XYZ file of C-alpha atoms in Angstrom:
242
model
C 15.369 11.032 0.901
C 13.900 7.550 0.550
C 14.847 5.821 -2.735
C 11.145 5.373 -3.585
C 10.525 9.121 -3.289
C 13.545 9.880 -5.438
C 12.268 7.460 -8.100
C 8.810 9.042 -7.996
C 10.305 12.473 -8.503
C 12.427 11.213 -11.402
C 9.397 9.696 -13.132
C 7.338 12.801 -12.486
C 10.035 14.982 -14.000
C 9.896 12.971 -17.236
C 6.285 13.911 -17.958
C 4.427 17.163 -17.517
C 1.239 16.860 -15.457
C -1.331 19.632 -15.337
C -2.605 20.568 -11.899
C -6.400 20.017 -11.624
C -8.535 23.097 -11.102
C -8.709 24.079 -7.457
C -5.685 21.979 -6.450
C -2.459 23.445 -5.102
C 0.456 22.975 -7.476
C 3.164 20.586 -6.316
C 6.728 21.938 -6.347
C 9.115 20.807 -9.062
C 11.251 17.713 -8.339
C 14.397 19.828 -8.050
C 12.639 22.076 -5.531
C 11.634 18.988 -3.525
C 15.216 17.723 -3.466
C 16.425 21.056 -2.154
C 13.598 21.377 0.357
C 13.897 17.957 1.999
C 17.625 18.496 2.329
C 17.356 21.890 3.974
C 14.096 21.790 5.972
C 12.445 19.471 8.528
C 9.433 17.565 7.217
C 7.139 19.312 9.705
C 8.111 22.688 8.264
C 7.390 21.526 4.714
C 3.934 20.282 5.719
C 3.109 23.562 7.444
C 4.184 25.495 4.339
C 1.904 23.392 2.113
C 2.250 21.914 -1.360
C 2.955 18.382 -0.055
C 1.386 15.043 -0.896
C 1.122 13.295 2.495
C 0.759 9.489 2.280
C -0.288 7.630 5.459
C -0.546 3.836 5.318
C -1.753 1.226 7.801
C -4.369 3.159 9.773
C -5.931 -0.160 10.824
C -2.603 -1.257 12.347
C -2.271 1.649 14.776
C -3.798 -0.206 17.738
C -7.145 -1.049 19.301
C -10.456 0.729 18.650
C -9.803 3.760 20.912
C -6.320 4.171 19.462
C -7.607 4.047 15.884
C -10.301 6.596 16.712
C -7.661 8.869 18.223
C -5.462 8.471 15.142
C -8.361 9.434 12.868
C -8.908 12.599 14.914
C -5.217 13.443 14.622
C -5.259 12.984 10.835
C -8.400 15.106 10.504
C -6.791 17.772 12.667
C -3.622 17.733 10.565
C -5.623 18.137 7.344
C -7.585 21.037 8.845
C -4.567 22.830 10.276
C -2.460 22.361 7.116
C -5.052 22.536 4.313
C -2.640 23.412 1.500
C -1.512 19.795 1.134
C -3.030 16.679 -0.402
C -3.617 13.715 1.934
C -4.009 10.015 1.156
C -4.713 7.487 3.932
C -4.645 3.737 3.149
C -6.166 1.090 5.406
C -8.055 -2.170 5.574
C -11.736 -1.755 6.415
C -12.635 -1.681 10.105
C -15.629 -0.591 12.167
C -16.076 3.193 12.432
C -13.414 3.825 9.783
C -14.228 7.382 8.750
C -12.074 10.502 8.761
C -14.064 13.767 8.617
C -13.519 15.628 5.360
C -12.019 12.625 3.522
C -13.531 10.803 0.541
C -13.492 6.997 0.898
C -12.669 4.716 -2.014
C -12.392 0.899 -2.146
C -9.765 -0.801 -4.318
C -11.129 -3.542 -6.555
C -9.144 -6.729 -7.285
C -7.242 -6.793 -10.565
C -9.173 -8.129 -13.544
C -7.640 -10.363 -16.221
C -6.536 -7.519 -18.506
C -4.967 -5.623 -15.598
C -3.150 -8.756 -14.436
C -1.701 -9.380 -17.906
C -0.690 -5.739 -18.223
C 1.073 -5.785 -14.841
C 2.869 -9.039 -15.671
C 4.060 -7.639 -18.988
C 5.434 -4.534 -17.330
C 7.014 -6.510 -14.472
C 8.829 -8.990 -16.717
C 9.769 -6.163 -19.097
C 11.399 -4.239 -16.251
C 13.134 -7.388 -14.980
C 14.543 -8.167 -18.433
C 15.827 -4.637 -18.888
C 17.940 -5.195 -15.782
C 19.131 -8.587 -17.056
C 19.336 -8.454 -20.899
C 21.059 -11.858 -21.108
C 17.786 -13.568 -20.143
C 16.180 -12.416 -23.385
C 18.357 -14.966 -25.149
C 16.518 -17.705 -23.237
C 12.873 -16.533 -23.156
C 11.025 -13.419 -24.248
C 8.769 -11.304 -22.054
C 5.700 -12.622 -23.892
C 6.915 -16.196 -23.308
C 7.199 -15.580 -19.568
C 3.782 -13.919 -19.366
C 2.168 -16.678 -21.438
C 3.745 -19.421 -19.330
C 2.614 -17.885 -16.034
C -0.828 -16.998 -17.368
C -1.343 -20.608 -18.436
C -0.589 -21.756 -14.885
C -3.005 -19.242 -13.414
C -5.816 -20.240 -15.765
C -5.423 -23.893 -14.770
C -5.450 -23.087 -11.060
C -8.515 -21.025 -10.020
C -7.378 -20.763 -6.409
C -3.983 -19.360 -7.386
C -5.699 -17.077 -9.905
C -7.893 -15.584 -7.165
C -4.849 -15.025 -4.962
C -3.097 -13.190 -7.768
C -5.811 -10.556 -8.165
C -3.715 -8.803 -5.500
C -0.853 -6.839 -7.132
C 1.579 -7.833 -4.381
C 0.890 -11.548 -4.735
C 0.860 -11.384 -8.542
C 4.308 -9.786 -8.666
C 5.512 -12.203 -5.982
C 4.415 -15.129 -8.153
C 6.135 -13.514 -11.135
C 9.319 -13.307 -9.080
C 9.179 -17.022 -8.294
C 8.736 -17.854 -11.993
C 11.534 -15.475 -12.963
C 13.947 -17.073 -10.496
C 12.899 -20.626 -11.398
C 11.667 -21.538 -7.903
C 8.315 -22.892 -9.076
C 4.792 -22.122 -7.939
C 3.167 -23.848 -4.941
C -0.587 -24.373 -4.647
C -0.910 -23.098 -1.074
C -0.543 -19.493 0.070
C 1.575 -20.490 3.106
C 4.097 -22.303 0.902
C 4.146 -19.332 -1.477
C 5.172 -17.073 1.407
C 7.703 -19.652 2.566
C 9.442 -19.669 -0.817
C 9.410 -15.881 -1.018
C 10.994 -15.583 2.431
C 13.633 -18.122 1.390
C 14.337 -16.125 -1.774
C 14.603 -12.893 0.204
C 17.001 -14.416 2.717
C 19.088 -16.063 0.000
C 19.398 -12.722 -1.797
C 20.474 -11.138 1.487
C 23.070 -13.911 2.020
C 24.538 -13.467 -1.475
C 24.825 -9.702 -0.970
C 26.594 -10.278 2.329
C 29.079 -12.710 0.805
C 29.750 -10.409 -2.140
C 30.328 -7.448 0.158
C 27.516 -5.481 -1.461
C 25.590 -5.161 1.785
C 22.228 -3.428 2.082
C 21.975 0.158 0.824
C 21.215 3.322 2.804
C 20.597 1.741 6.204
C 22.034 -0.541 8.808
C 22.199 -4.108 7.534
C 19.300 -6.170 8.942
C 19.647 -9.694 10.217
C 17.770 -12.634 8.746
C 15.069 -12.631 11.397
C 14.216 -8.976 10.853
C 14.010 -9.514 7.097
C 11.679 -12.463 7.563
C 9.525 -10.507 10.010
C 9.352 -7.566 7.622
C 8.210 -9.759 4.746
C 5.656 -11.579 6.898
C 4.267 -8.310 8.252
C 3.979 -6.934 4.730
C 1.945 -9.890 3.553
C -0.238 -10.020 6.650
C -0.989 -6.332 6.274
C -1.799 -6.530 2.573
C -3.299 -9.928 1.967
C -4.714 -11.669 5.013
C -7.988 -9.856 5.685
C -11.084 -12.081 5.788
C -13.597 -12.376 2.920
C -15.840 -9.344 2.628
C -13.203 -6.867 3.785
C -11.396 -4.657 1.356
C -8.428 -2.408 1.108
C -9.663 1.178 1.416
C -8.163 4.565 0.951
C -9.264 7.990 2.018
C -8.267 11.066 0.092
C -8.533 14.740 0.646
């Protein structure tokens, strides 16, 4: 099981959530752990009760390939209707999956940005309590927010959750904030590779998978940012749900 799924199940187990009327009830976290260990994913989807997340529909190829992929997703939802489906994608021409509701994600507003920063620095400090002796969470948020308010271009960039948390990471590690997006990515790639190097030297390695080389790490980070943040003005991140 992917670490992210395990964390989701742990968080879900800590709070009771009522199933909306008409929706199939999701299995308990313990039942999920047992199921994914004992059964193939295809069997679980056929049985129902799954939340199926599909990301990057726009990255599946050219126009005919994307159209084919949309037909496949629609067919899957029709043949296995006892699941919930969420498809995330950038906008593109003829982006429409039959039976799915389309929603567009708005950029973060000021209150949402401050809230996310507070939670991000709070989580970072919980993992490194010694830093609280130097600066508080509110100090970090206030310092970064002051920089954003003085730099409208950087502020606009940080209405994206990924870029906002990336900027927070640079402040947290003391690497400083550049004015240009390209230099921001450059510093983040450097930080990622330096973290990888330190783990290699310490013998910690990379968990749960073969250890990637520096080039693959850099490519992964670049692809992530291109996919999430480089669409032209007027396009938006969309999601379809059923």
